[in-house]
Amino acid sequence: MKKAVYFLCIATLAACGTTEKEIPDGGPCSYKITTYPATVIDFFGNDSTNYTVYFTVKQYSVTDTVTQDVSPEEFNSLEIKKGSTFTWEVKEITNGHCSPHLEWLKLVRYKE
């Protein structure tokens, strides 16, 4: 009887194994990328501290406000002013096992 239980346990454990290749989390992954305009509505700061820049982003029929801190060097080199438009990027995974949904502000001028 003990041999039968032992054999049954071994057979069960062997059956739990898989012959399929396991897919680890991580890349490579493919994404569908959609961009939206992020328009500067205001900013605070000066050349001795970082600037906090406020943007509006309209996506999915909803308008949202996001902020980004930028250094004085970056602020001046990007020529940030009210009405400037930068890029809000949304990535939706199409293949692989990475983060399925990513959104962020890219300090790159928006191009339609």
XYZ file of N, CA and C in Angstrom:
336
model
N 0.822 -1.193 0.000
C 0.000 0.000 0.000
C 0.868 1.261 0.000
N 1.944 1.244 0.827
C 2.825 2.402 0.883
C 3.468 2.649 -0.483
N 3.806 1.560 -1.181
C 4.413 1.710 -2.499
C 3.424 2.331 -3.475
N 2.167 1.972 -3.377
C 1.150 2.515 -4.281
C 0.961 4.009 -4.039
N 0.933 4.445 -2.767
C 0.786 5.867 -2.435
C 2.022 6.634 -2.914
N 3.206 6.062 -2.687
C 4.458 6.681 -3.122
C 4.457 6.840 -4.646
N 4.083 5.804 -5.365
C 4.031 5.841 -6.820
C 3.009 6.884 -7.298
N 1.858 6.948 -6.629
C 0.825 7.915 -6.984
C 1.324 9.349 -6.789
N 2.046 9.616 -5.722
C 2.617 10.950 -5.477
C 3.635 11.316 -6.562
N 4.520 10.388 -6.900
C 5.526 10.644 -7.931
C 4.845 10.889 -9.273
N 3.843 10.107 -9.609
C 3.136 10.267 -10.879
C 2.416 11.617 -10.938
N 1.839 12.022 -9.812
C 1.153 13.317 -9.766
C 2.134 14.457 -9.969
N 3.268 14.417 -9.295
C 4.282 15.461 -9.447
C 4.822 15.506 -10.881
N 5.017 14.371 -11.482
C 5.513 14.322 -12.857
C 4.483 14.904 -13.822
N 3.216 14.682 -13.547
C 2.165 15.188 -14.414
C 2.032 16.710 -14.311
N 2.454 17.285 -13.185
C 2.374 18.742 -13.007
C 3.417 19.469 -13.836
N 4.470 18.810 -14.206
C 5.492 19.449 -15.030
C 4.921 19.787 -16.391
N 5.576 20.675 -17.093
C 5.090 21.052 -18.412
C 6.190 20.829 -19.437
N 5.777 20.452 -20.613
C 6.750 20.291 -21.691
C 6.787 21.543 -22.552
N 5.844 22.488 -22.310
C 5.832 23.721 -23.061
C 6.916 24.656 -22.530
N 7.444 25.454 -23.433
C 8.454 26.431 -23.048
C 7.792 27.519 -22.205
N 8.316 27.784 -21.014
C 7.764 28.826 -20.169
C 8.233 30.177 -20.678
N 7.328 31.144 -20.657
C 7.652 32.479 -21.138
C 7.934 33.366 -19.925
N 9.154 33.858 -19.814
C 9.479 34.708 -18.669
C 8.903 36.113 -18.844
N 8.702 36.797 -17.709
C 8.305 38.195 -17.782
C 9.454 38.981 -18.362
N 9.127 40.018 -19.088
C 10.163 40.854 -19.668
C 10.109 40.814 -21.180
N 11.119 41.368 -21.787
C 11.140 41.559 -23.239
C 11.651 40.361 -23.979
N 11.664 40.467 -25.274
C 11.253 41.644 -26.030
C 9.733 41.745 -26.123
N 9.254 42.987 -26.222
C 7.822 43.236 -26.317
C 7.550 44.235 -27.426
N 6.354 44.157 -27.975
C 5.932 45.101 -29.003
C 4.745 45.891 -28.473
N 4.674 47.153 -28.862
C 3.614 48.028 -28.394
C 2.978 48.781 -29.558
N 1.706 49.091 -29.407
C 1.025 50.050 -30.283
C 1.189 51.395 -29.583
N 1.758 52.378 -30.283
C 2.031 53.677 -29.680
C 1.070 54.718 -30.239
N 0.432 55.448 -29.333
C -0.450 56.543 -29.697
C 0.058 57.791 -29.000
N 0.078 58.916 -29.714
C 0.534 60.162 -29.100
C -0.597 61.187 -29.088
N -0.555 62.034 -28.080
C -1.529 63.101 -27.903
C -0.780 64.395 -27.606
N -1.362 65.544 -27.947
C -0.708 66.797 -27.592
C -0.840 67.083 -26.099
N 0.243 67.556 -25.509
C 0.262 67.994 -24.108
C 0.623 69.477 -24.147
N -0.333 70.329 -23.837
C -0.166 71.768 -23.988
C 0.174 72.422 -22.652
N 1.204 73.264 -22.647
C 1.612 73.976 -21.431
C 0.534 75.000 -21.086
N 0.021 74.922 -19.837
C -0.975 75.895 -19.395
C -0.402 76.848 -18.350
N 0.681 76.441 -17.679
C 1.292 77.310 -16.681
C 2.610 76.703 -16.232
N 3.431 77.511 -15.554
C 4.670 77.005 -14.964
C 5.093 77.927 -13.835
N 5.833 77.341 -12.880
C 6.331 78.081 -11.728
C 7.785 77.719 -11.526
N 8.572 78.661 -11.051
C 9.976 78.418 -10.771
C 10.806 79.554 -11.309
N 12.126 79.401 -11.187
C 13.038 80.391 -11.751
C 14.358 79.707 -12.073
N 15.305 80.471 -12.580
C 16.558 79.876 -13.037
C 17.440 79.326 -11.917
N 17.097 79.583 -10.662
C 17.902 79.033 -9.577
C 17.292 77.751 -9.001
N 16.064 77.419 -9.407
C 15.411 76.182 -8.960
C 14.821 75.483 -10.177
N 14.257 74.326 -9.967
C 13.551 73.649 -11.056
C 12.245 74.360 -11.358
N 11.778 74.197 -12.574
C 10.471 74.696 -12.970
C 9.468 73.553 -12.862
N 8.288 73.849 -12.349
C 7.179 72.907 -12.385
C 6.267 73.377 -13.505
N 6.101 72.507 -14.506
C 5.331 72.877 -15.693
C 4.022 72.075 -15.672
N 2.903 72.771 -15.914
C 1.578 72.152 -15.935
C 1.120 72.014 -17.383
N 0.636 70.829 -17.716
C 0.175 70.513 -19.066
C -1.269 70.021 -19.009
N -2.017 70.242 -20.085
C -3.307 69.564 -20.246
C -3.150 68.547 -21.366
N -3.758 67.389 -21.154
C -3.727 66.305 -22.137
C -5.160 65.829 -22.330
N -5.598 65.787 -23.580
C -6.938 65.269 -23.876
C -6.779 63.933 -24.586
N -7.280 62.898 -23.921
C -7.279 61.552 -24.511
C -8.524 60.828 -24.037
N -9.030 59.946 -24.847
C -10.232 59.176 -24.514
C -11.396 60.097 -24.140
N -11.514 61.261 -24.771
C -12.576 62.237 -24.513
C -12.526 62.821 -23.101
N -11.379 62.730 -22.447
C -11.194 63.277 -21.105
C -9.980 64.195 -21.130
N -10.099 65.354 -20.499
C -8.964 66.257 -20.389
C -8.385 66.120 -18.985
N -7.085 65.932 -18.907
C -6.406 65.735 -17.638
C -5.275 66.747 -17.526
N -4.871 67.050 -16.302
C -3.738 67.940 -16.066
C -2.597 67.124 -15.475
N -1.408 67.285 -16.033
C -0.221 66.592 -15.535
C 0.873 67.627 -15.291
N 1.814 67.286 -14.410
C 2.930 68.191 -14.132
C 4.246 67.490 -14.411
N 5.248 68.296 -14.679
C 6.599 67.772 -14.901
C 7.579 68.808 -14.372
N 8.530 68.370 -13.550
C 9.601 69.256 -13.108
C 10.729 69.195 -14.124
N 11.229 70.360 -14.502
C 12.340 70.435 -15.448
C 13.401 71.378 -14.900
N 14.626 71.099 -15.252
C 15.742 71.944 -14.813
C 15.700 73.275 -15.568
N 16.340 74.309 -15.037
C 16.394 75.574 -15.759
C 17.034 75.433 -17.145
N 18.060 74.590 -17.253
C 18.707 74.371 -18.552
C 17.735 73.763 -19.557
N 16.992 72.757 -19.114
C 16.017 72.101 -19.989
C 14.880 73.066 -20.341
N 14.420 73.820 -19.354
C 13.343 74.787 -19.563
C 13.736 75.789 -20.648
N 14.943 76.311 -20.555
C 15.402 77.310 -21.529
C 15.693 76.699 -22.894
N 16.311 75.522 -22.921
C 16.641 74.914 -24.219
C 15.391 74.474 -24.974
N 14.336 74.079 -24.251
C 13.084 73.674 -24.902
C 12.183 74.872 -25.217
N 12.592 76.041 -24.738
C 11.813 77.261 -24.952
C 10.357 77.061 -24.530
N 10.186 76.586 -23.297
C 8.852 76.321 -22.771
C 8.150 77.642 -22.469
N 6.924 77.760 -22.975
C 6.081 78.912 -22.676
C 4.629 78.448 -22.742
N 3.726 79.253 -22.204
C 2.307 78.896 -22.253
C 1.885 78.707 -23.702
N 1.181 77.600 -23.955
C 0.732 77.276 -25.303
C 1.663 76.337 -26.056
N 2.905 76.142 -25.552
C 3.812 75.178 -26.190
C 3.187 73.786 -26.120
N 3.402 72.997 -27.159
C 2.804 71.663 -27.198
C 3.894 70.595 -27.278
N 3.824 69.656 -26.326
C 4.763 68.540 -26.267
C 3.997 67.237 -26.464
N 4.647 66.112 -26.267
C 4.064 64.808 -26.609
C 3.714 63.986 -25.378
N 2.461 63.540 -25.313
C 2.006 62.568 -24.309
C 1.923 61.244 -25.051
N 2.664 60.239 -24.577
C 2.736 58.959 -25.292
C 2.050 57.855 -24.502
N 1.242 57.083 -25.198
C 0.543 55.935 -24.610
C 0.969 54.693 -25.379
N 1.426 53.673 -24.637
C 1.827 52.408 -25.254
C 0.922 51.289 -24.742
N 0.336 50.540 -25.667
C -0.486 49.368 -25.356
C 0.228 48.143 -25.898
N 0.470 47.157 -25.050
C 1.228 45.977 -25.469
C 0.462 45.193 -26.536
N 1.176 44.750 -27.543
C 0.585 43.907 -28.588
C 1.208 42.516 -28.606
N 2.432 42.396 -28.039
C 3.114 41.110 -28.051
C 4.159 41.087 -26.940
N 4.232 39.997 -26.207
C 5.236 39.846 -25.162
C 4.618 39.880 -23.776
N 5.477 39.928 -22.778
C 5.044 39.865 -21.380
C 5.677 40.987 -20.570
N 5.498 42.222 -21.017
C 5.998 43.398 -20.318
C 4.802 44.141 -19.727
N 5.031 45.351 -19.243
C 3.929 46.170 -18.739
C 2.906 46.368 -19.857
N 1.627 46.087 -19.582
C 0.633 46.129 -20.652
C 0.215 47.533 -21.070
N 0.375 48.526 -20.200
C -0.094 49.873 -20.506
C 0.862 50.883 -19.888
N 1.416 51.761 -20.710
C 2.359 52.774 -20.240
C 1.932 54.137 -20.761
N 2.057 55.158 -19.919
C 1.763 56.533 -20.322
C 2.807 57.441 -19.716
N 3.285 58.418 -20.492
C 4.213 59.392 -19.939
C 4.344 60.597 -20.854
N 4.872 61.667 -20.253
C 5.119 62.896 -20.982
C 6.520 62.852 -21.548
N 6.631 63.101 -22.839
C 7.938 63.207 -23.482
C 8.162 64.676 -23.808
N 9.260 65.217 -23.365
C 9.545 66.623 -23.643
C 10.112 66.768 -25.050
N 9.278 66.384 -26.000
C 9.569 66.467 -27.430
C 8.373 67.176 -28.048
N 8.633 68.115 -28.925
C 7.525 68.845 -29.565
C 6.576 67.868 -30.236
N 5.272 68.121 -30.067
C 4.241 67.249 -30.624
C 4.168 67.424 -32.144
N 4.108 66.294 -32.843
C 3.938 66.290 -34.298
C 2.736 65.417 -34.606
N 1.817 65.950 -35.393
C 0.618 65.162 -35.735
C 0.934 64.132 -36.771
